[in-house]
PDB file of C-alpha atoms and ligand atoms in Angstrom:
ATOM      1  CA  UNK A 222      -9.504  -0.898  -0.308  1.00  0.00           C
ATOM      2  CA  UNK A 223      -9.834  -4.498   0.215  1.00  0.00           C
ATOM      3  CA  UNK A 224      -9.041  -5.585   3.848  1.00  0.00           C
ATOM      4  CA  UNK A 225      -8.039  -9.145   2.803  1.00  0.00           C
ATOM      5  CA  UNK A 226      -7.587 -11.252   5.988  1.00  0.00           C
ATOM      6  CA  UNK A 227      -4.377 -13.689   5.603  1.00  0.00           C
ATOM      7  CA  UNK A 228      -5.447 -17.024   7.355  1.00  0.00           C
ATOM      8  CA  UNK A 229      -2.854 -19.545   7.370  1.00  0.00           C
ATOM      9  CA  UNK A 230      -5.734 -22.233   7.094  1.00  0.00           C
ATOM     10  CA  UNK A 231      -5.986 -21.208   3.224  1.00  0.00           C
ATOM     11  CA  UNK A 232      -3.820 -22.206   0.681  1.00  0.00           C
ATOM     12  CA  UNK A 233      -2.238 -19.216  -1.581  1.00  0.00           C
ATOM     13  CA  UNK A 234      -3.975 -20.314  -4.799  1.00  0.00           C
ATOM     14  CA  UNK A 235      -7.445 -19.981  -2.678  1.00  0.00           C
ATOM     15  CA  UNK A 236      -6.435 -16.158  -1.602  1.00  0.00           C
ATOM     16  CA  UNK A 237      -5.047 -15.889  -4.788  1.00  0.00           C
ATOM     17  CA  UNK A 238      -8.536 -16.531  -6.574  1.00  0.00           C
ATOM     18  CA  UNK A 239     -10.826 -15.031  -3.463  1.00  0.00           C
ATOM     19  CA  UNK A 240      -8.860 -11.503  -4.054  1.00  0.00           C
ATOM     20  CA  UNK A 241      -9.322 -11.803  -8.132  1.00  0.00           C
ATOM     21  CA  UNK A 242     -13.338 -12.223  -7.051  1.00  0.00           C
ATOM     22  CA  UNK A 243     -13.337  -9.467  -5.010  1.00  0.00           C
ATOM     23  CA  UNK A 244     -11.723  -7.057  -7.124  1.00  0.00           C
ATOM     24  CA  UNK A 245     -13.998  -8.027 -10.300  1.00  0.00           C
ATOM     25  CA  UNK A 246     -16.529  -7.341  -7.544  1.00  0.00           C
ATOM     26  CA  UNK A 247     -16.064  -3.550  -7.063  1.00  0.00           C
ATOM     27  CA  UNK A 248     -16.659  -2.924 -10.887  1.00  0.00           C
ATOM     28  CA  UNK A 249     -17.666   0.803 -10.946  1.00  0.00           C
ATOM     29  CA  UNK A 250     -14.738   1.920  -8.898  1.00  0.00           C
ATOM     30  CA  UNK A 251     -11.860   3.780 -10.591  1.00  0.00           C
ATOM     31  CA  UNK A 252      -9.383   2.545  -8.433  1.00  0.00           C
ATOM     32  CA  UNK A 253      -9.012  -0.863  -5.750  1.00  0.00           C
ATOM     33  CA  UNK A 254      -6.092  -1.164  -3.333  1.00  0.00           C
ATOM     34  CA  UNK A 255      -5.200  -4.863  -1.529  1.00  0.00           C
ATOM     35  CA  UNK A 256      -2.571  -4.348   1.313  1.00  0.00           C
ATOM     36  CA  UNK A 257       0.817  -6.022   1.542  1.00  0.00           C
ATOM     37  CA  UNK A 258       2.111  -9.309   1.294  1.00  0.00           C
ATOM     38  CA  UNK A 259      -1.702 -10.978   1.351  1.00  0.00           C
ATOM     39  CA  UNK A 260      -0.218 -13.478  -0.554  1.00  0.00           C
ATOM     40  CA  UNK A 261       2.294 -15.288   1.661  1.00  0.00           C
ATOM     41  CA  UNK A 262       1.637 -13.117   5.174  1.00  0.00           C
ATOM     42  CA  UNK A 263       4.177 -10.010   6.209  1.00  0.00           C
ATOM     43  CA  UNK A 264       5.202 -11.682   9.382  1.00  0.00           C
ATOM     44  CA  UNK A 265       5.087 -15.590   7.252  1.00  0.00           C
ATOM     45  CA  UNK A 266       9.134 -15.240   7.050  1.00  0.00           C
ATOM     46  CA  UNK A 267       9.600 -18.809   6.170  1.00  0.00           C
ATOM     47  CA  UNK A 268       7.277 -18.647   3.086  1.00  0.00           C
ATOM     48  CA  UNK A 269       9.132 -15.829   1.729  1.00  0.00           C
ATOM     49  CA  UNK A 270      11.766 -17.423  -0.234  1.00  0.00           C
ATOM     50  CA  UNK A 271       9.092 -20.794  -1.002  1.00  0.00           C
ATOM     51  CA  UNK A 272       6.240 -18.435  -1.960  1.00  0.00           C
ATOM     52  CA  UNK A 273       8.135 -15.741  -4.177  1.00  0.00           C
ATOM     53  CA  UNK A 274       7.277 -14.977  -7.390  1.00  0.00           C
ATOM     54  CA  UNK A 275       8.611 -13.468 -10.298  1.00  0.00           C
ATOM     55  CA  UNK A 276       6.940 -10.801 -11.808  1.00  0.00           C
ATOM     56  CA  UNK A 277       4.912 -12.278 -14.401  1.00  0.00           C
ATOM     57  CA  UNK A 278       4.194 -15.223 -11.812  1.00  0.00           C
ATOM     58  CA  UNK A 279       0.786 -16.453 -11.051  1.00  0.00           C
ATOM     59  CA  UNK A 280      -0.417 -13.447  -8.646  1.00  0.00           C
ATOM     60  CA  UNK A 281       0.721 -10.455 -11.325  1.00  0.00           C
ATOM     61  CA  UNK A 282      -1.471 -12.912 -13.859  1.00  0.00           C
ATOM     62  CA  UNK A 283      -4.492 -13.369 -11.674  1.00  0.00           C
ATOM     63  CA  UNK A 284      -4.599  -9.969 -11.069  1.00  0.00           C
ATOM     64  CA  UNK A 285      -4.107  -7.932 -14.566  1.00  0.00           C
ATOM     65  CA  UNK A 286      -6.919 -10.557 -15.311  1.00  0.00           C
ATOM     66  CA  UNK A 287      -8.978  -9.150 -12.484  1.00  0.00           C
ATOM     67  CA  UNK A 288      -8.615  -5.801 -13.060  1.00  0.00           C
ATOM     68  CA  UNK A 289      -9.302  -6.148 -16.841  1.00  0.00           C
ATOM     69  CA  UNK A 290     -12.387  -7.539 -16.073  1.00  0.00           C
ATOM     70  CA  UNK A 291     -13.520  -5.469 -13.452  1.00  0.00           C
ATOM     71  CA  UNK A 292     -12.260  -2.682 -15.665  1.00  0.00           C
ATOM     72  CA  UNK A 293     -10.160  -0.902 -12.809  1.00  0.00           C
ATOM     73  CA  UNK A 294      -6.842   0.750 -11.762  1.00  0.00           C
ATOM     74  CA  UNK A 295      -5.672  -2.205  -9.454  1.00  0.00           C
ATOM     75  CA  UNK A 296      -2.764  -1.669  -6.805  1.00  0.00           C
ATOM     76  CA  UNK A 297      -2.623  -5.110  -6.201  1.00  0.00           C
ATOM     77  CA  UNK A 298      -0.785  -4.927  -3.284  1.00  0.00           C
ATOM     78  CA  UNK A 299       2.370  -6.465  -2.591  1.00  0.00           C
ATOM     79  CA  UNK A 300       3.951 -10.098  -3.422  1.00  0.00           C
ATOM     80  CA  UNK A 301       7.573 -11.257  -2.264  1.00  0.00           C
ATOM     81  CA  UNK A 302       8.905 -10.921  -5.844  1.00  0.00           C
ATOM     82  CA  UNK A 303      11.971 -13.045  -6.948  1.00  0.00           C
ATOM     83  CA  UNK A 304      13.936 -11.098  -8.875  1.00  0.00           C
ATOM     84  CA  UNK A 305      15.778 -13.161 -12.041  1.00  0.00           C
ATOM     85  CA  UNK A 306      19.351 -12.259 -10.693  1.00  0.00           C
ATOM     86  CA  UNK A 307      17.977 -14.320  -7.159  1.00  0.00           C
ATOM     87  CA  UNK A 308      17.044 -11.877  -3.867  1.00  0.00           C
ATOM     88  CA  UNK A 309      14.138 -11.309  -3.093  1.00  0.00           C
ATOM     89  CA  UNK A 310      12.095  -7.831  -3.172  1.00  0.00           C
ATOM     90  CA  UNK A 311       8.749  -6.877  -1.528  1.00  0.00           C
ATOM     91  CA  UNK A 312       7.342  -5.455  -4.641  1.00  0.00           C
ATOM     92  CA  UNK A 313       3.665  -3.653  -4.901  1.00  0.00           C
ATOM     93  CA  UNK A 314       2.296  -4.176  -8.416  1.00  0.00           C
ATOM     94  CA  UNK A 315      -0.250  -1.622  -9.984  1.00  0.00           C
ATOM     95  CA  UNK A 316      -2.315  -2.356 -13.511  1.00  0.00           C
ATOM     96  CA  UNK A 317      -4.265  -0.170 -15.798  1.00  0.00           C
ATOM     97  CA  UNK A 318      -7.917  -1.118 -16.893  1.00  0.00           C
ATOM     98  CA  UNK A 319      -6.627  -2.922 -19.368  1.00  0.00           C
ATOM     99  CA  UNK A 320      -4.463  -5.336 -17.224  1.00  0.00           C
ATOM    100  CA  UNK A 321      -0.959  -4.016 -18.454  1.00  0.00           C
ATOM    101  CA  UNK A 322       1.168  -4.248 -15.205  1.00  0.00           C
ATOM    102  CA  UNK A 323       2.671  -0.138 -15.448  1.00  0.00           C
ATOM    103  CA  UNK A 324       4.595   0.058 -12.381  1.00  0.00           C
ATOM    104  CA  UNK A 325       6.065  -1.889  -9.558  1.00  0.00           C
ATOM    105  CA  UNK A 326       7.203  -0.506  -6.695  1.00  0.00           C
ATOM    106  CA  UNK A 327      10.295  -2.099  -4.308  1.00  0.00           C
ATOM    107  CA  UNK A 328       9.369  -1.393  -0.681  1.00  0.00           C
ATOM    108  CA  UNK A 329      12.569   1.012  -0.258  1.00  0.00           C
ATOM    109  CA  UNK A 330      12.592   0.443   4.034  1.00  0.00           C
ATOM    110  CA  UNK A 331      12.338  -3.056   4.913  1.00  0.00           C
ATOM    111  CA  UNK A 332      11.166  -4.343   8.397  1.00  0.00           C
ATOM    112  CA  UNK A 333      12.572  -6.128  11.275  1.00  0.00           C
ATOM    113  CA  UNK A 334      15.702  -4.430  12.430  1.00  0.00           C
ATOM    114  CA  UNK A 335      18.293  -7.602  12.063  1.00  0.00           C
ATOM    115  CA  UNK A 336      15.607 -10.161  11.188  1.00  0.00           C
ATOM    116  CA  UNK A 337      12.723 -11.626   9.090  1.00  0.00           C
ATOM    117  CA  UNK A 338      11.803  -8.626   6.082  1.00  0.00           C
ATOM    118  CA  UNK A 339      15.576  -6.868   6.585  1.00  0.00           C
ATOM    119  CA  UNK A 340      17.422  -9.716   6.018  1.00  0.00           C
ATOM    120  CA  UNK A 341      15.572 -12.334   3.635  1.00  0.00           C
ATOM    121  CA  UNK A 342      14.512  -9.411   1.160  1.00  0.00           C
ATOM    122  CA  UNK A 343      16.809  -6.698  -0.557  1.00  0.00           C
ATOM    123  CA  UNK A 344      15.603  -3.002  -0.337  1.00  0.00           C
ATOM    124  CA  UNK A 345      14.146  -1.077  -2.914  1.00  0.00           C
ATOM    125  CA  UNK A 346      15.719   2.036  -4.079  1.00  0.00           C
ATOM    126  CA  UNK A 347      13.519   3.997  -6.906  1.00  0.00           C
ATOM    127  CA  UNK A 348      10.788   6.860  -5.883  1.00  0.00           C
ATOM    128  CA  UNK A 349       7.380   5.608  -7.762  1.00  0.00           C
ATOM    129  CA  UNK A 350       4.418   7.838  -8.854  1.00  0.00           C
ATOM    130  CA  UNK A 351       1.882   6.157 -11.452  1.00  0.00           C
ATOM    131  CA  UNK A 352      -0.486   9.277 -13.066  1.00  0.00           C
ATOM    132  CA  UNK A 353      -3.855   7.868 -13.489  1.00  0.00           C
ATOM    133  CA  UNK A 354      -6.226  10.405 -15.679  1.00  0.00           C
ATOM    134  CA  UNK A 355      -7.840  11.918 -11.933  1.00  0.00           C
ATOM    135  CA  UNK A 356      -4.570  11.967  -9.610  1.00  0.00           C
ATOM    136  CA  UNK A 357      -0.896  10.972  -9.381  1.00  0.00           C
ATOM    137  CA  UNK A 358      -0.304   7.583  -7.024  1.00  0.00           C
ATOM    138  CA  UNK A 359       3.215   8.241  -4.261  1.00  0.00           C
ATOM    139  CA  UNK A 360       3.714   4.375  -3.554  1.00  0.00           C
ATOM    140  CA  UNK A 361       5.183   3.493  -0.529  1.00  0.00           C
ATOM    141  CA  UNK A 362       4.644   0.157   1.696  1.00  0.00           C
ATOM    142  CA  UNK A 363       3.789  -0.409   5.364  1.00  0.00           C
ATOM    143  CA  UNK A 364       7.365   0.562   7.511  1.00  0.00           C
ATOM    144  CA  UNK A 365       7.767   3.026   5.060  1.00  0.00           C
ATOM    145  CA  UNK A 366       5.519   5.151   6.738  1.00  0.00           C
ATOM    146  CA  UNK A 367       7.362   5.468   9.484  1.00  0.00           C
ATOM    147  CA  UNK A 368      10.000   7.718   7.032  1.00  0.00           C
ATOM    148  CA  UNK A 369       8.526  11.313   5.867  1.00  0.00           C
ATOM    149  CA  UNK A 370      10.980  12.232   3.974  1.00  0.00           C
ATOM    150  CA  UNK A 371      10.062   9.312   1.295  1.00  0.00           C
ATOM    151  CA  UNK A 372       6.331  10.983   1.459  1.00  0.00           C
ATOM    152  CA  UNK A 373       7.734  14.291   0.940  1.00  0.00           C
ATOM    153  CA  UNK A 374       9.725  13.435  -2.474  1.00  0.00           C
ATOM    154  CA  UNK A 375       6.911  11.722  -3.558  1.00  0.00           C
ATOM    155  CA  UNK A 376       4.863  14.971  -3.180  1.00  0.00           C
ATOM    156  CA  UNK A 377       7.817  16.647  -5.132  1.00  0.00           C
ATOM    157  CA  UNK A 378       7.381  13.938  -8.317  1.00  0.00           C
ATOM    158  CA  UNK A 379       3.716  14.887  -8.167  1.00  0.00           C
ATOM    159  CA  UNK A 380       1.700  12.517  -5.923  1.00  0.00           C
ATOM    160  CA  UNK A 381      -1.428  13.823  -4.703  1.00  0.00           C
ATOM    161  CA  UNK A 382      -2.894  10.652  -3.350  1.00  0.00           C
ATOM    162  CA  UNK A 383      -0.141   7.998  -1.258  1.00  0.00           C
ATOM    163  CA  UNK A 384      -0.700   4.584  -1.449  1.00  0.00           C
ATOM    164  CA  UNK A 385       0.343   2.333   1.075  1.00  0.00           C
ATOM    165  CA  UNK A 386      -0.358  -1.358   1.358  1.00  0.00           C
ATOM    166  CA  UNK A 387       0.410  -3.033   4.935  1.00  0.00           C
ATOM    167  CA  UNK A 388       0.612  -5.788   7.193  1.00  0.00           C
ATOM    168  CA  UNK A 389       0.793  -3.554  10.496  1.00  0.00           C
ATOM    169  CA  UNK A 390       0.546  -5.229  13.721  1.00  0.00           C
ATOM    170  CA  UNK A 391      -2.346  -4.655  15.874  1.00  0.00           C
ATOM    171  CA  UNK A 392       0.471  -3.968  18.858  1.00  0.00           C
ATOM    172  CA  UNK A 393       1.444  -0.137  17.207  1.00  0.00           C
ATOM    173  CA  UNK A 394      -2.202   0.116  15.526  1.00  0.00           C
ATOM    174  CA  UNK A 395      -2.127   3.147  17.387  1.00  0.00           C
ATOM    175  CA  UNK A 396       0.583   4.407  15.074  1.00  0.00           C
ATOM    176  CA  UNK A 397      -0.227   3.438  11.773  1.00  0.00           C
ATOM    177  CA  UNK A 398      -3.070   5.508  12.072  1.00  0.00           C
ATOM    178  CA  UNK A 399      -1.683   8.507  13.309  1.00  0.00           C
ATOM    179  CA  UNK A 400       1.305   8.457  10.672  1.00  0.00           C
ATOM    180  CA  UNK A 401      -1.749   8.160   8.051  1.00  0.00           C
ATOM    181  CA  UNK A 402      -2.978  11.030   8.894  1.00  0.00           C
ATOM    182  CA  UNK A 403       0.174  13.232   9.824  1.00  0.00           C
ATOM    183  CA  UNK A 404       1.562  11.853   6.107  1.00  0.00           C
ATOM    184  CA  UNK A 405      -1.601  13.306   4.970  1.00  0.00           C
ATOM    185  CA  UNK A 406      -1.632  16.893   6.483  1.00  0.00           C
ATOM    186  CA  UNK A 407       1.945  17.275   6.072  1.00  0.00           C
ATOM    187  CA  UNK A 408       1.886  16.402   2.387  1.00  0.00           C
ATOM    188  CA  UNK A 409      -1.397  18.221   1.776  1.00  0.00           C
ATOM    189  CA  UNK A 410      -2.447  14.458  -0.363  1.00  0.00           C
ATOM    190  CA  UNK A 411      -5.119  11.929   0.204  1.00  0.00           C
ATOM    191  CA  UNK A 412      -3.770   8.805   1.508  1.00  0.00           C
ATOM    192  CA  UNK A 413      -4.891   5.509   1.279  1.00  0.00           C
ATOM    193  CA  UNK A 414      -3.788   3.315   3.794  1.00  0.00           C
ATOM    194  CA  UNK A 415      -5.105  -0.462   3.107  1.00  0.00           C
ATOM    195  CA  UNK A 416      -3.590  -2.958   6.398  1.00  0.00           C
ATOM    196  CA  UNK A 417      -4.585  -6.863   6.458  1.00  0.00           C
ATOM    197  CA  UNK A 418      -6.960  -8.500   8.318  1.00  0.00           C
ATOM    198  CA  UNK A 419      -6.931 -11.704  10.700  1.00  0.00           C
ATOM    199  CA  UNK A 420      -3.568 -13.536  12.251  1.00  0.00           C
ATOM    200  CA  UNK A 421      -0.956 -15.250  10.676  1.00  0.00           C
ATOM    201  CA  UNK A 422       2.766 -16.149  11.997  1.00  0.00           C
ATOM    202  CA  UNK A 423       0.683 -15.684  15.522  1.00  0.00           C
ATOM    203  CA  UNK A 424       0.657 -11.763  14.893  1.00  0.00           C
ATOM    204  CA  UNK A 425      -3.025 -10.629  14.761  1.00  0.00           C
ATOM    205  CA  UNK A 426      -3.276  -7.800  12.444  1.00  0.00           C
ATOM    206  CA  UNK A 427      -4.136  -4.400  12.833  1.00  0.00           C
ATOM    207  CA  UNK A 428      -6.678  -4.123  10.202  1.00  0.00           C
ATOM    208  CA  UNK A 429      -8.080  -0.321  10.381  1.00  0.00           C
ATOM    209  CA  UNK A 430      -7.426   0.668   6.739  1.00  0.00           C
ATOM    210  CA  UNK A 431      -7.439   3.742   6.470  1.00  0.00           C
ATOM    211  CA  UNK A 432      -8.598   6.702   3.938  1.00  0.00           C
ATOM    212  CA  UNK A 433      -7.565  10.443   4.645  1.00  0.00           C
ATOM    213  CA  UNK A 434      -8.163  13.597   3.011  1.00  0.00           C
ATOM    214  CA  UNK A 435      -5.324  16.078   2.009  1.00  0.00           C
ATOM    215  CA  UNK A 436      -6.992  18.183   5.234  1.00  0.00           C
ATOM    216  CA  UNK A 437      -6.186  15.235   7.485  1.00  0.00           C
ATOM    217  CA  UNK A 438      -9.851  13.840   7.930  1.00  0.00           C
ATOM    218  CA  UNK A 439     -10.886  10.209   7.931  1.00  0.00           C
ATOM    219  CA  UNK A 440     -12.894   9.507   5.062  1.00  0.00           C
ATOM    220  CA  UNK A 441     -13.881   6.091   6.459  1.00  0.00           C
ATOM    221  CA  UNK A 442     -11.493   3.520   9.117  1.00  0.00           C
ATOM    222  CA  UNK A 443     -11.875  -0.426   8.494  1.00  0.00           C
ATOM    223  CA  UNK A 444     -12.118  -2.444  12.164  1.00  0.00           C
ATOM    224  CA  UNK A 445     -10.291  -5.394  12.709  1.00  0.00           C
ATOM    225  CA  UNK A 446     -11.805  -8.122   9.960  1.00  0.00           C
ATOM    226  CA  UNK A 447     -11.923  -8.665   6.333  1.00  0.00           C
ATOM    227  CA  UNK A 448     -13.592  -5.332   5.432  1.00  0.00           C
ATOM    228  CA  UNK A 449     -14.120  -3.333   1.868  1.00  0.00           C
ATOM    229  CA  UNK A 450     -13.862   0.514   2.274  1.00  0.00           C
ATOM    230  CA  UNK A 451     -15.359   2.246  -0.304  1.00  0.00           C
ATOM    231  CA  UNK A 452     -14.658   6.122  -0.853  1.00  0.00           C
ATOM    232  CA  UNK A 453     -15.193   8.525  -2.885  1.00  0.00           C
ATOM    233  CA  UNK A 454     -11.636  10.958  -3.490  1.00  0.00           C
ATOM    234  CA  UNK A 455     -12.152  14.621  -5.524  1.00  0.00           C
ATOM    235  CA  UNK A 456      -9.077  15.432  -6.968  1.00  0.00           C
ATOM    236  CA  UNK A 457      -9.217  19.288  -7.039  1.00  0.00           C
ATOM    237  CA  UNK A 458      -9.157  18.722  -2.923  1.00  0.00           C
ATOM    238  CA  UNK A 459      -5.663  18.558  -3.150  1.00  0.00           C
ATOM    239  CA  UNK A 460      -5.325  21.343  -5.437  1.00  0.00           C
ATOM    240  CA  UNK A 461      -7.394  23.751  -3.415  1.00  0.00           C
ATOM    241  CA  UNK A 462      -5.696  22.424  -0.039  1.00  0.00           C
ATOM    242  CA  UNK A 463      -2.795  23.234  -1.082  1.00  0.00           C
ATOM    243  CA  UNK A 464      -3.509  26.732  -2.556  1.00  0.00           C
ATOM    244  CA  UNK A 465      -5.867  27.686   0.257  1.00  0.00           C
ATOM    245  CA  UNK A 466      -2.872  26.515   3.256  1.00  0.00           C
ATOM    246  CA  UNK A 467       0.139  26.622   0.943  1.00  0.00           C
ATOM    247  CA  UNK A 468       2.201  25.284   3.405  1.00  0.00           C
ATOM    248  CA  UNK A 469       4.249  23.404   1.332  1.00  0.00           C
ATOM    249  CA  UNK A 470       5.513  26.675  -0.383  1.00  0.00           C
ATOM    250  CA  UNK A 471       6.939  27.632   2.838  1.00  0.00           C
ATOM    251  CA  UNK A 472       9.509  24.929   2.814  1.00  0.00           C
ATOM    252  CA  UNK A 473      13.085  25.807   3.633  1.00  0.00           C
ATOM    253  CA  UNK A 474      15.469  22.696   4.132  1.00  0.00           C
ATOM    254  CA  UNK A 475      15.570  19.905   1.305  1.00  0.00           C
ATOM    255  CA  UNK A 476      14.011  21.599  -1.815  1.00  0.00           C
TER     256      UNK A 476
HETATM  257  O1  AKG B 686       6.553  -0.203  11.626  1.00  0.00           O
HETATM  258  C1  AKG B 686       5.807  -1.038  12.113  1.00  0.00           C
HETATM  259  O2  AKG B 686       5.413  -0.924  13.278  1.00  0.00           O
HETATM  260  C2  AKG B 686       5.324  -2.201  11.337  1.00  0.00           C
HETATM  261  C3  AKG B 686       6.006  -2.350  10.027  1.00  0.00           C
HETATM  262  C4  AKG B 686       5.762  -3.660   9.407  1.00  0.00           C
HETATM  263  O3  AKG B 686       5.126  -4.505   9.969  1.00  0.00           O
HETATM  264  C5  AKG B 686       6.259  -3.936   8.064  1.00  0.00           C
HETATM  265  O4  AKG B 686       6.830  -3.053   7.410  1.00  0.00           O
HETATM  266  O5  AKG B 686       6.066  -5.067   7.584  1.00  0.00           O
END
């Protein structure tokens, strides 16, 4: 996970190009994660509209380079997509090694009760898994894991490892990590939690990206700067977690 800080002192196409280094720098890994909206800033509400993209803008083309030449699954994060029709969409974008883009994702719950995110940017409204050859991806973004019960169909399409890119203030740090790890033990998955780093729109991030295992351990916690967690994930975790505590057998409401 790449804890990319968004300062407002750099221009997009420098961020643009720093993120494409770093993720051609963690050739070896199977799979690199950049949080939300490090493009334009999740709080940045006037560069929304001025800094959307569509999706085969610059950012999706920087990064299906990046991960093609890295050689990686790339969640790329999040970029305020412009959708041909107009509005806009906070849309995560995830390539294959070979830099195909194979799914987006439209964040489904957008932020800000009547302002900024949840009323420049239209909601989402399709469940996404992406099946790599070791796991299934559940993609959700940032306020999103504030709502379970999108965790819990994504367990039912058959994620074992949630993804979820953020800008979460440092002001409810407190709760992005707890929801981390209650998505993870109540979903029996690994989760991946990758926040931003630094200030911008004069909200200073939370940072503290987060990996989990499908037990509900941290598997390593970012601090508050530009940070790259590395960790290592075994698939058949999930599969014996859920076997050993089947839990999620025992559901009664919603199945
Ligand atoms: O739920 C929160 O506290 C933060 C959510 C957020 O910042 C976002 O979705 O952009």
């Amino acid at each position: 996970m790449i804890q990319i800080g968004v300062d407002p002192d750099e221009t997009v196409a420098a961020r643009r190009a720093r993120a494409a280094r770093l993720v051609r720098e963690q050739h070896g890994s199977d799979l690199v994660v950049l949080p939300e909206l490090w493009t334009v800033g999740a709080f940045a509400y006037e560069s929304f509209a001025s800094g959307a993209e569509p999706l085969e803008g610059p950012t999706a083309e920087a990064m299906a380079d990046a991960a093609r030449d890295a050689g990686v699954w790339l969640h790329a994060g999040s970029i305020a997509e412009r959708d041909p029709q107009g509005p806009l969409f906070n849309t995560s974008l995830v390539f294959s090694p070979s830099g195909a883009l194979v799914r987006t994702y439209r964040k489904i719950h957008r932020f800000g009760f009547d302002q900024g995110e949840a009323v420049l940017m239209s909601a989402g409204t399709d469940l996404v898994t992406v099946p790599l050859p070791q796991t299934t991806l559940g993609l959700a973004t940032c306020y999103d894991l504030r709502f379970p019960e999108l965790f819990r169909a994504l367990v039912d399409a058959g994620a074992q490892t949630l993804v979820i890119p953020a800008g979460w203030p440092d002001k409810r740090r407190e709760h992005w990590t707890l929801l981390a790890r209650a998505r993870a033990v109540e979903n029996q998955s690994y989760v991946l939690a990758c926040g931003t780093a630094g200030t911008h729109a004069g909200v200073r991030q939370a940072g503290h990206s987060i990996a989990v295992d499908p037990w509900g351990e941290t598997l390593a916690e970012a601090g508050h700067d530009e940070e790259i967690l590395t960790v290592d994930l075994d698939p058949a975790r999930v599969t014996a977690t859920r076997e050993d505590f089947p839990a999620l057998k025992d559901r009664v409401l919603g199945r």
